[in-house]
Each structure stands twice: as C-alpha cells, then as structure tokens.
Coordinates of C-alpha atoms in Angstrom, one line a residue:
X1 CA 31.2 -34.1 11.7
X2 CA 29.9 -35.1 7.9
X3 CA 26.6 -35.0 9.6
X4 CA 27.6 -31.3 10.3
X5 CA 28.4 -30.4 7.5
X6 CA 25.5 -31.6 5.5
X7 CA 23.3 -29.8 7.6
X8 CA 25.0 -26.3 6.9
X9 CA 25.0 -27.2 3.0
X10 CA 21.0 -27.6 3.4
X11 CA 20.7 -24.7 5.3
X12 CA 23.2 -22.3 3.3
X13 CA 21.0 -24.0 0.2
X14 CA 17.7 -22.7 1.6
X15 CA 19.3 -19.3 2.7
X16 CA 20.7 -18.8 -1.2
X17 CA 17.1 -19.9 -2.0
X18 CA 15.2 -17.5 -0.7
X19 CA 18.1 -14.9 -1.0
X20 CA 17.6 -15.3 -4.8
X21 CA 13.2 -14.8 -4.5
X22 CA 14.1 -11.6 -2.3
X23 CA 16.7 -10.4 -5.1
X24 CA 14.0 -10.7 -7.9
X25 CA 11.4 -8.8 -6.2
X26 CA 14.6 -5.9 -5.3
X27 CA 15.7 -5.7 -8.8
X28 CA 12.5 -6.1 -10.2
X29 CA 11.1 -2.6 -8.0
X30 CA 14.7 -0.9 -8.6
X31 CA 15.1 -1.0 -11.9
X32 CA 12.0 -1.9 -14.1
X33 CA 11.2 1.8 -13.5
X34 CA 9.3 5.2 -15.6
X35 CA 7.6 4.6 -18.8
X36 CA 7.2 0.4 -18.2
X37 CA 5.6 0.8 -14.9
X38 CA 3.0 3.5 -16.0
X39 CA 2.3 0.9 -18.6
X40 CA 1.9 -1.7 -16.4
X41 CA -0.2 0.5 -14.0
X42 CA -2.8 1.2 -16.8
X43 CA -3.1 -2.4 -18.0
X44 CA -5.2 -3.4 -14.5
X45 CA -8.0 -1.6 -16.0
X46 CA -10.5 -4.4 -16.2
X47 CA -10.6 -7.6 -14.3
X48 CA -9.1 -10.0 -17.1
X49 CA -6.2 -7.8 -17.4
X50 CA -6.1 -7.5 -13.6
X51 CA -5.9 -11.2 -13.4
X52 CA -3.2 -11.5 -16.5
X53 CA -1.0 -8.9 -15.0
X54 CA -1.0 -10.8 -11.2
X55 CA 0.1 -14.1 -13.6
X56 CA 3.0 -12.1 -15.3
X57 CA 4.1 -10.0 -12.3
X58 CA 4.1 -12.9 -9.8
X59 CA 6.3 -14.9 -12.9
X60 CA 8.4 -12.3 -13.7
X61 CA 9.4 -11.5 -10.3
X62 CA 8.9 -14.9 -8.7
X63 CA 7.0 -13.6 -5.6
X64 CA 3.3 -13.1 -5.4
X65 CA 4.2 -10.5 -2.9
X66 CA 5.3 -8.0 -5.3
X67 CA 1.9 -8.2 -6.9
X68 CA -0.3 -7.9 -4.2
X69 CA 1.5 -5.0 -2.8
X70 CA 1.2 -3.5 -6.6
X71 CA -2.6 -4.1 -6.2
X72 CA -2.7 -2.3 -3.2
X73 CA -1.1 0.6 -4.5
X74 CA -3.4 0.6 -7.2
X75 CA -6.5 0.5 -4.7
X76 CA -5.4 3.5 -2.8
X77 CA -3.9 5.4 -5.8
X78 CA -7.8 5.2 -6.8
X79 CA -6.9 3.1 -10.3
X80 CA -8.3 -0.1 -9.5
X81 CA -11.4 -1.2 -7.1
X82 CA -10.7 -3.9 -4.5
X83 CA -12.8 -6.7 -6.1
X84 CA -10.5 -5.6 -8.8
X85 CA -7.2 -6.2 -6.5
X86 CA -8.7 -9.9 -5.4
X87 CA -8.5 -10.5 -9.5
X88 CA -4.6 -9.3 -9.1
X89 CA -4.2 -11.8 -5.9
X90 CA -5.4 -14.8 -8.0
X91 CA -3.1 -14.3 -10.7
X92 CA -0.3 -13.9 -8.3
X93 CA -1.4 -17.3 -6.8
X94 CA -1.1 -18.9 -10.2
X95 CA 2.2 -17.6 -11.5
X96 CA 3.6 -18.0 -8.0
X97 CA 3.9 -21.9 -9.7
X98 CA 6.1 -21.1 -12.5
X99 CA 8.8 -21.5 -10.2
X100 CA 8.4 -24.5 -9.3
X101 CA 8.0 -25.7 -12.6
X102 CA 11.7 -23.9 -13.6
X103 CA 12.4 -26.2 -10.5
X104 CA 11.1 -29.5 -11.7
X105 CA 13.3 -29.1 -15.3
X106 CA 16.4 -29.7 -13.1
X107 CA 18.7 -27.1 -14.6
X108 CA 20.7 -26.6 -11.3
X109 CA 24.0 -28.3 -12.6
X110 CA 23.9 -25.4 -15.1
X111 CA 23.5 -23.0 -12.1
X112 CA 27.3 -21.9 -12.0
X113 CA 26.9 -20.6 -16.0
X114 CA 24.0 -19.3 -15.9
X115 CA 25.0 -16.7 -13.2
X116 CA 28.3 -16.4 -15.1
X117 CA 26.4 -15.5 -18.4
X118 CA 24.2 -13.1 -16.0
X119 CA 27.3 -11.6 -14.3
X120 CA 29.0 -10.7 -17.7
X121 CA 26.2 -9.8 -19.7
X122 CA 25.6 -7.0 -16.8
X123 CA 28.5 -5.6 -18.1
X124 CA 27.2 -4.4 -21.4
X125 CA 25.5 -1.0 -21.8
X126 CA 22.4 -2.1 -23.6
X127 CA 19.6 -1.4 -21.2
X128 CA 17.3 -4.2 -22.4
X129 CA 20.2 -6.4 -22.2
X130 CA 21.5 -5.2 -18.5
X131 CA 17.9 -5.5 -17.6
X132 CA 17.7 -9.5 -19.1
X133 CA 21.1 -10.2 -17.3
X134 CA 19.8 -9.0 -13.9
X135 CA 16.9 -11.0 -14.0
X136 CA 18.8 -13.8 -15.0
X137 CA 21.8 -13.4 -12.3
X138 CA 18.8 -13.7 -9.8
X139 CA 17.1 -16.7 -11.1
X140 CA 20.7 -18.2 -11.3
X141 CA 20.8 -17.8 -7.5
X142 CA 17.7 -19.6 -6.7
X143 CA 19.4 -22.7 -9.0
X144 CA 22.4 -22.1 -7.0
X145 CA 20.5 -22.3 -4.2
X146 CA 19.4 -26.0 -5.0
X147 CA 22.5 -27.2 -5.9
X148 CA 23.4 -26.8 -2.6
X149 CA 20.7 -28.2 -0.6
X150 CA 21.3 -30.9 -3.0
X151 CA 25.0 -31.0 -2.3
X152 CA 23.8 -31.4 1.5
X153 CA 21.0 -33.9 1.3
X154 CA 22.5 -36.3 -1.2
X155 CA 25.2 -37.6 1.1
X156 CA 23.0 -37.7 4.0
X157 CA 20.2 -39.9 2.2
X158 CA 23.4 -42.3 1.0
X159 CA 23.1 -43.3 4.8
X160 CA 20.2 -45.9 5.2
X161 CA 19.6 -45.0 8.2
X162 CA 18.5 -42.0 7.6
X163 CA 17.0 -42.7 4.2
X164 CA 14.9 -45.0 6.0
X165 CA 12.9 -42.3 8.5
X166 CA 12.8 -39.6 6.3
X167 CA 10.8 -42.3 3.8
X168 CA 8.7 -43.6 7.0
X169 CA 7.8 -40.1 7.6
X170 CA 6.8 -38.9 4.2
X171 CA 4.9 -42.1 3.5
X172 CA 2.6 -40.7 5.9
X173 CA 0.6 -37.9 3.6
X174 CA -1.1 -36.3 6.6
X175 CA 2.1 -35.7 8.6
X176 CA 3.5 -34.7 4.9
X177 CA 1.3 -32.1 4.8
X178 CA 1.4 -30.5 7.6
X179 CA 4.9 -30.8 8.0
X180 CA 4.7 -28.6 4.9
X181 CA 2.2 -26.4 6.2
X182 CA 4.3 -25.3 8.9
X183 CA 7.1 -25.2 7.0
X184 CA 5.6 -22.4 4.6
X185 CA 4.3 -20.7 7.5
X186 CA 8.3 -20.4 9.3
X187 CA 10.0 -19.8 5.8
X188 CA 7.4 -17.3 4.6
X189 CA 7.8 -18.8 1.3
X190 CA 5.8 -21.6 -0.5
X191 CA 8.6 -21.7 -3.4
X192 CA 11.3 -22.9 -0.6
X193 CA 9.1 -26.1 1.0
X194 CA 8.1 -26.9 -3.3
X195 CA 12.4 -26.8 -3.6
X196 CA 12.7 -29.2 -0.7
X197 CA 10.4 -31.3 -1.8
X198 CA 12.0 -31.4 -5.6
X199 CA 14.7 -31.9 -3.7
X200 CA 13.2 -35.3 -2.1
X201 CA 11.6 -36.3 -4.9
X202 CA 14.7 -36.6 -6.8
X203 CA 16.4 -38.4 -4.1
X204 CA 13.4 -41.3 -4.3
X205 CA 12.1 -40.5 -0.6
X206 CA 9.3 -38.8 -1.8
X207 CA 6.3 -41.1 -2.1
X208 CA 3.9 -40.3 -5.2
X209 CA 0.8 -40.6 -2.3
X210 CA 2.9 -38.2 -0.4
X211 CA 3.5 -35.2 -3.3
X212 CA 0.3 -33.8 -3.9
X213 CA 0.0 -33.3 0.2
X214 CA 3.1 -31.6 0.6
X215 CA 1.8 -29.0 -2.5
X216 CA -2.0 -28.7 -0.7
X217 CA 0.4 -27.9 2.3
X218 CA 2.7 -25.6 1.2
X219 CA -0.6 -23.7 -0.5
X220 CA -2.2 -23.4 2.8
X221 CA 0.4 -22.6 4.6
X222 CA 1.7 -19.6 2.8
X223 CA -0.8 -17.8 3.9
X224 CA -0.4 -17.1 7.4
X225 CA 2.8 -14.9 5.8
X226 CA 0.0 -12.8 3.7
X227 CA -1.9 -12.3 6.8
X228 CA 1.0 -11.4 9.0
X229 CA 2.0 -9.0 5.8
X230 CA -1.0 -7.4 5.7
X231 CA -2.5 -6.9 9.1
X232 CA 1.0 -4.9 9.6
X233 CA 0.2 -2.6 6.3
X234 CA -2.4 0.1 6.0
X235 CA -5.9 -0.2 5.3
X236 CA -6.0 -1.4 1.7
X237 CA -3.5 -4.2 2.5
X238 CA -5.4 -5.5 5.7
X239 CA -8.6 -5.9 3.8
X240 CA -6.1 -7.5 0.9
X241 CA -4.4 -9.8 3.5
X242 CA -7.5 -11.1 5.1
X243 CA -9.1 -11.8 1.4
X244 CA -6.1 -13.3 0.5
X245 CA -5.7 -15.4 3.7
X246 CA -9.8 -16.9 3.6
X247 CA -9.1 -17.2 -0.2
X248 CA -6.2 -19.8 -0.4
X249 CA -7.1 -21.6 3.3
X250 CA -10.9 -22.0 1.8
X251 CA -9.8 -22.9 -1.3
X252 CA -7.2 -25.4 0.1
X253 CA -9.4 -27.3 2.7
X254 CA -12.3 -27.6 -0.4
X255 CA -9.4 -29.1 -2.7
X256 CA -9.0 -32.3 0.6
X257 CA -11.8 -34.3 -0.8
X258 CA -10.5 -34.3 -4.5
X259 CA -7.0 -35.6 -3.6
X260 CA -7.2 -39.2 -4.0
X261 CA -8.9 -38.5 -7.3
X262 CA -6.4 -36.3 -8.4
X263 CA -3.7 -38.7 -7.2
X264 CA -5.7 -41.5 -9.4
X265 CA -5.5 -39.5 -12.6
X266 CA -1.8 -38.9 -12.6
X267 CA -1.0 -41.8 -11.8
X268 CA -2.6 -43.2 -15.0
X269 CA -0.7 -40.3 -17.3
X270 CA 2.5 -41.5 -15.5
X271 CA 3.9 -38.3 -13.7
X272 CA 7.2 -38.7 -11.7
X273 CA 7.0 -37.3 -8.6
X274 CA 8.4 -34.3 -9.2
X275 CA 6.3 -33.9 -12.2
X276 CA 2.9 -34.5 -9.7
X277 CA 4.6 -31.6 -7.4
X278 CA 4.2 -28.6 -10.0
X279 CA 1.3 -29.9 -11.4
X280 CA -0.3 -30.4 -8.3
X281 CA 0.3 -27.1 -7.3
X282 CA -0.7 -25.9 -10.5
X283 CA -4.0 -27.8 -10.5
X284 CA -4.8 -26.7 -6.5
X285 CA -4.1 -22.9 -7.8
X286 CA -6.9 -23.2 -10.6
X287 CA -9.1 -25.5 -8.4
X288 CA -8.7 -22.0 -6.3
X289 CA -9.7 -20.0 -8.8
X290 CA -12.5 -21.5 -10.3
X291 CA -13.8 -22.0 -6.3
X292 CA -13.6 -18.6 -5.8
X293 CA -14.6 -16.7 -9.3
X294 CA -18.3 -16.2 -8.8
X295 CA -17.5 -14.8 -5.4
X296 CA -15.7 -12.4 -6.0
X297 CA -17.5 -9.5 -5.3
X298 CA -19.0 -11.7 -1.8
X299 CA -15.6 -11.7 -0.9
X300 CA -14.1 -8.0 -1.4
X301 CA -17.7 -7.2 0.8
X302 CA -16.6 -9.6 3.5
X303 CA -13.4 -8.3 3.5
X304 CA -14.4 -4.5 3.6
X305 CA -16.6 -5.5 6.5
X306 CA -14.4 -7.6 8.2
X307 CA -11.6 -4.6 8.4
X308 CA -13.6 -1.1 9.0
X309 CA -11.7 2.0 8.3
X310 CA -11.2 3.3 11.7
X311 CA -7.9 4.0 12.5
X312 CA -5.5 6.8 14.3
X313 CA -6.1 9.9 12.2
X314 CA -2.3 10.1 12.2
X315 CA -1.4 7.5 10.4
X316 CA -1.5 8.0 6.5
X317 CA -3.6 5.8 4.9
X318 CA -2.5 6.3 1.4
X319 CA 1.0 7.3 1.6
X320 CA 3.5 3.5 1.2
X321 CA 7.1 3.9 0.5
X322 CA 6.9 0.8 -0.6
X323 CA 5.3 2.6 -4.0
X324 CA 8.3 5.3 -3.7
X325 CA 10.1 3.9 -6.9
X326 CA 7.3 3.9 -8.6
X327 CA 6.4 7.7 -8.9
X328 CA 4.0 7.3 -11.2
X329 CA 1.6 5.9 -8.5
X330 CA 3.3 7.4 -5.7
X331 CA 2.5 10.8 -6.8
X332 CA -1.4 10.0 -6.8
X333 CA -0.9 8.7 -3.3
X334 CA 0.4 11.4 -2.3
X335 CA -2.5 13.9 -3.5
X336 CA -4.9 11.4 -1.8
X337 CA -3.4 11.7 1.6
X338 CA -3.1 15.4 1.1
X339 CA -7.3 15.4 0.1
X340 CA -7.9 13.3 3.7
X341 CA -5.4 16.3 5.7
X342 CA -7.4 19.1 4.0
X343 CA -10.6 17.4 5.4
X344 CA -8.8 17.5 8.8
X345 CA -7.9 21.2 8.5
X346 CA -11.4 22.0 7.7
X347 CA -13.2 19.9 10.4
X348 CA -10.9 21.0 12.9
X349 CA -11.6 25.1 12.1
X350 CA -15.2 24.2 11.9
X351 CA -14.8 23.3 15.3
X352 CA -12.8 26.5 16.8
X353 CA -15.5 28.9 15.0
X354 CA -18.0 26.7 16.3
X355 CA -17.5 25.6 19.6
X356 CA -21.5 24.4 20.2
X357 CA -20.4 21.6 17.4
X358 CA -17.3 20.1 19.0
X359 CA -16.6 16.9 20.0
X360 CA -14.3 16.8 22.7
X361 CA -12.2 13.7 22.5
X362 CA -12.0 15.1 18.4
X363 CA -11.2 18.3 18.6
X364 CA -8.6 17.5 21.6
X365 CA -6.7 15.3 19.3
X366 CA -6.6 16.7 15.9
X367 CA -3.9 19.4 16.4
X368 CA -1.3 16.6 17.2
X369 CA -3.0 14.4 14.6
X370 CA -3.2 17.4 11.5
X371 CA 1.0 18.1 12.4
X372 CA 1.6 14.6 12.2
X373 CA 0.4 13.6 9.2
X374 CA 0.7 17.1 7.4
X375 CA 4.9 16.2 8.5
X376 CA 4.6 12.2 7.2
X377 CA 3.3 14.1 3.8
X378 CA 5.7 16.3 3.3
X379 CA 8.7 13.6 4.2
X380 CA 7.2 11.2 1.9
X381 CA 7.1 13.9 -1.2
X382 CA 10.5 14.6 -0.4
X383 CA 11.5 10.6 -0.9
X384 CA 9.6 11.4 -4.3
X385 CA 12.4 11.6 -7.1
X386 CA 10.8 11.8 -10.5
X387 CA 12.5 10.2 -13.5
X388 CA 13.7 12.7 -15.9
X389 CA 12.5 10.9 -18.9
X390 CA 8.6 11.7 -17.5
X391 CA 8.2 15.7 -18.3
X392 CA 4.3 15.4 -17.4
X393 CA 4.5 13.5 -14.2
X394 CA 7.4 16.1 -13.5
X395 CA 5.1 18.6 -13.7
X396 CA 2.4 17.2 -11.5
X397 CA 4.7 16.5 -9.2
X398 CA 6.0 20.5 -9.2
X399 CA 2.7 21.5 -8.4
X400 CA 2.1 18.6 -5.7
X401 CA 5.0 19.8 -4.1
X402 CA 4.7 23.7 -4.0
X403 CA 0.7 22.9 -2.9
X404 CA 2.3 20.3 0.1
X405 CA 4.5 23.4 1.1
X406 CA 1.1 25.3 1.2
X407 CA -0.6 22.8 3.4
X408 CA 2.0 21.9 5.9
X409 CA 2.2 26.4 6.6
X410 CA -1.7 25.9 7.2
X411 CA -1.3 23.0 9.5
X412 CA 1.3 25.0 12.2
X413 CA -0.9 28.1 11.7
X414 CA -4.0 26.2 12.7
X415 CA -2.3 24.2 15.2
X416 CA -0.4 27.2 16.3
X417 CA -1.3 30.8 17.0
X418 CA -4.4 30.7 15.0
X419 CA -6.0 27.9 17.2
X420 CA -5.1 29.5 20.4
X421 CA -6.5 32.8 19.7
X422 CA -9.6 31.2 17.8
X423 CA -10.1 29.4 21.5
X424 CA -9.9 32.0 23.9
X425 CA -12.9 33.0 25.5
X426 CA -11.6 36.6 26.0
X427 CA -10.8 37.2 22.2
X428 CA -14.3 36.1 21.2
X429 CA -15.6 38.5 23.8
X430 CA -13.7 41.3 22.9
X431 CA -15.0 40.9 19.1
X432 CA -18.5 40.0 19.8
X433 CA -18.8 43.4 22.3
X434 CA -16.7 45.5 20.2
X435 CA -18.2 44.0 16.5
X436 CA -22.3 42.6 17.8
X437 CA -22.7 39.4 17.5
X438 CA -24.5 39.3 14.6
X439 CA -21.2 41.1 12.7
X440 CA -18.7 38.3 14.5
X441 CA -21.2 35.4 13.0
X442 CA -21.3 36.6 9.7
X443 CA -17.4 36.9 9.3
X444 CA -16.8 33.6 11.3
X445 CA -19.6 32.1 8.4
X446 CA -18.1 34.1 5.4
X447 CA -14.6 32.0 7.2
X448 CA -16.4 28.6 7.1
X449 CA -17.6 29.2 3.5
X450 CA -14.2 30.3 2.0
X451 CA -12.3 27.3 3.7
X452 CA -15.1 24.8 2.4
X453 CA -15.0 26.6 -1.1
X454 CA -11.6 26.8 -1.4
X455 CA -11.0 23.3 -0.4
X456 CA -13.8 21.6 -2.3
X457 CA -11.9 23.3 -5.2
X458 CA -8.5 21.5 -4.3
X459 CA -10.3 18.2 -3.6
X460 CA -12.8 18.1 -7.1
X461 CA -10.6 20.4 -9.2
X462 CA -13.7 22.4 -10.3
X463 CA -12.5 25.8 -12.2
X464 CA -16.5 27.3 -11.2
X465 CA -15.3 26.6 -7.0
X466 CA -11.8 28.4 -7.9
X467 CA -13.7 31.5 -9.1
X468 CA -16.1 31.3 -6.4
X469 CA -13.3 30.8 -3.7
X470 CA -11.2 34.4 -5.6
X471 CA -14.3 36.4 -5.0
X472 CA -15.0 35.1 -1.4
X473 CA -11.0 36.2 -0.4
X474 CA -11.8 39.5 -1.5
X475 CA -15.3 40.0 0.1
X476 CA -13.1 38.1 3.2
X477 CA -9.8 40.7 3.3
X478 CA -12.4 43.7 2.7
X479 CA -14.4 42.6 5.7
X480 CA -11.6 42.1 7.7
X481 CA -9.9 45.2 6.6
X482 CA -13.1 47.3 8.1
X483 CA -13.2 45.0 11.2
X484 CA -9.3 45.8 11.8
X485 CA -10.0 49.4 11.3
X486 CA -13.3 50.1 13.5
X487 CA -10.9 47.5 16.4
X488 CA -8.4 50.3 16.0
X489 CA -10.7 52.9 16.9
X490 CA -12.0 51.4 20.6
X491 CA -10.0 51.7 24.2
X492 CA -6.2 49.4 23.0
X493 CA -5.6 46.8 25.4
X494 CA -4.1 43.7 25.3
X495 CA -7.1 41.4 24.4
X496 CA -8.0 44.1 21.6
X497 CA -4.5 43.7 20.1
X498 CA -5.5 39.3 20.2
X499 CA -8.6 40.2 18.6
X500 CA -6.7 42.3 16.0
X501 CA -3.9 39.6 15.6
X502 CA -6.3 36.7 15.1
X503 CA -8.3 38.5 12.3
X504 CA -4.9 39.3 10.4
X505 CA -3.9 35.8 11.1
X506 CA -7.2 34.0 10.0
X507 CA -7.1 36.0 6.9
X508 CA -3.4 35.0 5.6
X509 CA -4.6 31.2 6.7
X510 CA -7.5 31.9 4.5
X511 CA -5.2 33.3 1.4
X512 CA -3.5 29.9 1.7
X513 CA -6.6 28.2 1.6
X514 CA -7.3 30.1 -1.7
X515 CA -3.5 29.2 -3.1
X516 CA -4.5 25.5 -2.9
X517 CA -8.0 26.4 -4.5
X518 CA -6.2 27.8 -7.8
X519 CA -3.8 24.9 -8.2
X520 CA -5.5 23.2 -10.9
X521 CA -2.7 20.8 -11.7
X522 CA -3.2 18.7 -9.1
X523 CA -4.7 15.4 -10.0
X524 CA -8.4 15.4 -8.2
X525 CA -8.6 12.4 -5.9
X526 CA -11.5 11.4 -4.1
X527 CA -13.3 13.4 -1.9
X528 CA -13.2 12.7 1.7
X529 CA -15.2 13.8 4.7
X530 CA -14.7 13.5 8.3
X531 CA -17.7 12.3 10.6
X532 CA -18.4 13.7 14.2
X533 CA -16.9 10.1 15.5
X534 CA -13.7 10.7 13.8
X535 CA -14.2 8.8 10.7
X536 CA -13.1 8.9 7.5
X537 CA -16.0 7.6 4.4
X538 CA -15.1 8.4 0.8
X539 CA -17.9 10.0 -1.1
X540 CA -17.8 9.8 -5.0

C-alpha cells in the first residue's frame, strides 16, 4: 500500500505542476489587460524586439505557448510579418528555461509561504500589488507541485530495490533520452519532464552522463505538442506550428554530436547534476538559435510553402477567441475578416450579374459560405468587450460594430431574395425585352462598378473612392428610378413585378454597400481578392 501511495503523491505532484504552468498562462491573458497589452503589442515592431518580447513573455508566463499564440495574433492582425513571428518562437524557446532554473534553486520547502504571501497579498486593493500576488500564488503552485512529487519519490528511492533500476535505467543516456522525449510528447510540457528530472537529480539517481540527454530530450520532444497545437489552429498558427516543430527537432538532432563535448566542459567547471540540467537546456536553446538565425527568412518560406492558404471559405481565418481579451488586437482581426467577407460578397454578385463568368462548384457554395462566416463575424464582435479605460479603441470598435451590422444585412440579402431573383432566367428576360439589352448591361455594369467602388473604399479607406462611390449611388437610384418607372408602364404580370422587386432590392443592397464605403473609422486592413479557384492571396 506505501507503494500506492507514493505513486498518487507523484502523480498529484505532476498534476499541481502543470496545474500551476496552465494558471500562469490564465491569469497572465485575464488580467494583464488594456493599456499594457497595446504596449506590449507595439514593442514586436523589429525583430530584436520580437525576439526580447518571446524571452520576457515566455518568462513571465512560464509557457512558450502564450507567446507563440501572441505572435500569431500579431501575424493575422497585420502588425508583425511571419519571419518576424519565428523571432517571437525563439525567444519563447529560451525563456521557456527560466523555469527550470527557479527549479534548480530548490525553493520548494518554502512553497507553503510563498502561496500564503500570494494568497494574502491578493487581498489588497493595489492593482500592481494584486497583479504581483497572482503571479506569485501561481508560481507558488508549481513549487507546491514539486514538493509533492518529492514527498512521493523520496520514500520510494529509500527502497534499494528500486533505487537500483531506476539508476540502471538512467545510466543508460540513450534510453534517458528518449524516455524524455516521450515523456514531453504525453505531458505536453517540457517544464514537467525538466521537474522530474530535478527531482532525480536531487535524489542521486541521476547520472551526470545521463542529464544533458534527458534536457536534448525533453527539447525535442516538446514539439510534437506545438505541432498538434498548431495544425488544429488557423492558417497563421499551422505555418507557425510546422516552423516551430522543424525548428527545435533540427536544432535538437544537430546539438547530438556536441554532447560529449558539452558533457566534458562541465564537468571540468564542476556542475551538479542539477546544475548541468538548466544549463544544458539553456545551452541546447541558444545552440538552437544561433543554428537557425541566418535562416530565418529560408525557414518562414518553407513554411509558407509547406502550408498553402487553401481552406473552406467558411472558416475565418483571422478571427481567434483566443485574442478576445486582448481587444486591442482582436478588434484588427476582426476588420480583417470582415475585408476577406466583403471580397466574398463582391465575387459572388460578380457572378449573378455575370453568369458567362461563373464557376460552378464557386458560385454553388458561396451563399452557405458568405452566411457562415458573415454569422462567426458578427458572434465574435459580440465576445468583443472593450475596456473602458481605452476611449480610442472604444471608438473603433463603435464603428466596427455598426459597419458588421451593415455587412451581415448584405450577406441575407445576397444570399436571400436578391440572389434568387438575380438568377432567374425569367426576370433577366423580362428586363432585357422590356429595357434592350444594351440598357440591362449598362445598369448591371454601373452595379458591378458601385459594389467594387464602394468596397475598395471600405477595404483601403481612401476618402477619393468614398466620393466616387456617393456619386455612383445617385447616378445608380436615378437609373433605377427611370427603369422602375418605364417597368410600370408595360403589360403587369407576375415576372414584371420580380423584375420590379429585384431592381428596388439591388438598389437598397447597393445603398449598403455605400454605408460601408463612408465609414472611414475603420482601421484599413489588407486588401484581399478572391481567385476563380476559390482562393484567397493578399495583395499590398
């Protein structure tokens, strides 16, 4: 039964462990919030800085998760380029190993007071302080966490036995590390396989041959939990997964050949064994680095090409809740999606007023795919809650949301009524008899026009495309005025009274069109156009 027991010690340990990462990363995104993460999102501009803010976030938070997923946010929010994000990803990688050194100081008998002094200094109403003692109540945890395991494996290795085989095995360095390797992989977290082996070390059934190993194992093995993160994400993460994952298992298997040399030199400065665990780590995370620094730029191409951008149209490729609490990014996020739906729209009535230009599979699939994603828009910008304390991102975000409200009306109209009188055969009869043909093409061309105008202006923000889209409404509603009127004056029926509807209904889509055209607060994003395959490529 002692047996037993120790086991759920270890286990509850590990559990509290990585209970304590997860709470740093949660109260780190909850409540560093406003004016401190605009900061930190204007501090990645240059790829020094990118690299310096991976370091501190990664640190601060104890998870390199936290700043990878900021990087892609960054990417997609259009502030930082993804050679720039790679920069982001190594600094992560390096602070990642400040927990393990806090580890190797052996603080965890001062656990139990440090998450008292956490606990109670919560309690006072200074924000910096509250902030300080929430940080510190997590980072308490992970301590608490290896007082536990330590409380489990310190009677089991009093049993020779047992001390015996678990020194047999780690005397091996090749089973070591790839007992470590797998370990990382199942755990999803480096920090908790450098913990156990602390935990080891102190208990003398580490070898020193063995340490190093274990660290080159751990390395390489967190990133199959990168790659599983980010094939699951959107676009930006993919590409940032797959970088990440050919950075670290690259970097790793180069780092084999230098091990007994490393091993060599700290032997001769004396490490412990703990000592050569965090420093190990540290040196395999700059070995890395300086690997991978001139390649940059190779790598971020590799990547692009590796991941293309096709995808269901459906899916936002922008929009991440996991950005949500930090509005000052979501909000650009959200504009960007709302650029790649006005593309949609635009393509899709391109297509209804021009049915010699239609691809079929396309233009039987973007209805559903326009309501979707006009509905995931407008859900994610009512997650949106705007910090009081931010009066200009409040306004942005007023005129975000009135323009959303604009854009989800045009997606039911044109996935609606207006695209089922736009494709009937007897409608555009009815108007090309009753009109000419020449009359119906130069009011379904003056339609195209407005719609591109009116749009470009929403996407580029350019005041001379607003003017231009104001006078092409009125040349629009006085040409569909007269068109309305001369309808009036043939035989009624009830494909005349279609004809009629459609024109009235194509010109209120069209006033909509010019509603988004003269909101000028919204922030520009980049301009997006949609291929006859169903592509979407980003034009600067």
């Amino acid at each position: 039964m002692a047996w037993l027991y120790n086991l759920i010690y270890v286990a509850g340990g590990l559990a509290l462990f990585l209970f304590g990462v997860q709470e740093s990363s949660a109260f780190f995104k909850s409540n560093f919030g406003g004016e401190f993460r605009d900061k930190i999102g204007r501090f990645t501009s240059g790829k020094y800085r990118s690299f310096l803010f991976g370091v501190l976030l990664s640190a601060i938070t104890q998870s390199s998760t936290i700043a990878t997923s900021f990087a892609v946010g960054f990417i997609d929010a259009g502030m930082l380029s993804f050679a720039g994000s790679i920069y982001v990803m190594m600094g992560a990688s390096l602070g990642g190993t400040f927990v393990s050194f806090l580890l190797s100081l052996r603080l965890f008998d001062y656990a139990p007071l440090l998450f008292a002094l956490g606990f109670f200094l919560s309690k006072v109403r200074v924000r910096c302080i509250w902030l300080a003692a929430g940080l510190t109540r997590c980072l308490a945890l992970i301590f608490l966490g290896m007082l536990v395991i330590g409380m489990g494996t310190g009677p089991m290795f009093e049993n020779e036995e047992f001390r015996r085989a678990v020194t047999e095995f780690a005397s091996n360095p090749l089973a070591t590390g790839l007992a470590s390797f797998i370990g990382a992989g199942v755990l999803q977290s480096s920090s908790a396989i450098m913990a156990l082996g602390i935990t080891l070390a102190a208990s003398g059934v580490l070898p020193a041959s063995s340490a190093l190993p274990l660290a080159l194992g751990a390395h390489i093995g967190s990133t199959t939990m990168v790659l599983l993160a980010g094939l699951g994400g959107r676009l930006s993460a993919k590409r940032l997964g797959i970088a990440t994952f050919f950075y670290k298992l690259l970097g790793g298997l180069l780092f084999i050949p230098f091990v007994p040399w490393v091993n060599g030199l700290m032997s001769s400065v004396g490490l412990p064994i703990a000592g050569r665990l965090v420093y190990g780590q540290l040196m395999i995370a700059l070995f890395n680095m300086a690997v991978f620094l001139p390649f940059t730029a190779a790598l971020s191409t590799f990547s692009i090409r590796l991941i293309s951008g096709e995808g269901e149209l459906s899916q936002p490729k922008y929009l991440d809740d996991g950005m949500i609490s930090v509005p000052f990014i979501a909000v650009m996020l959200l504009s960007r999606e709302m650029a790649r739906l006005s593309n949609y729209i635009e393509a899709y009535l391109q297509m209804l007023l021009e049915p010699q230009q239609r691809d079929r599979r396309l233009f039987e699939r973007l209805p559903e795919d326009i309501d979707e994603l006009s509905e995931a828009c407008q859900e994610y910008c009512y997650k949106l809650h705007i910090p009081a304390d931010n009066p200009e991102l409040k306004r942005r975000f007023s005129s975000i949301s009135h323009t959303m409200s604009v854009m989800r009306m045009m997606s039911r109209s044109i996935c609606g009524g207006l695209r089922e009188l736009l494709s009937s055969e007897e409608v555009r009869c009815v108007l090309e008899k009753e009109l000419g043909e020449e009359r119906w093409r130069r009011w379904a061309k003056l339609a195209r026009r407005m719609m591109r105008t009116s749009l470009r202006a929403f996407v580029i923000g350019e005041k001379a495309l607003v003017s231009r889209a104001v006078s092409l409404e009125a040349e629009m509603n006085q040409m569909s005025g007269q068109i309305r009127h001369d309808l009036n004056e043939v035989a009624y029926d009830r494909q005349v009274s279609r004809a009629i509807r459609m024109i009235s209904l194509m010109q209120s889509f069209l006033g909509m069109s010019k509603i988004l055209a003269e909101d000028e607060e919204t922030e520009p994003p980049k301009m997006t156009v949609l291929n006859s395959c169903g592509e979407l490529r980003e034009m600067e």
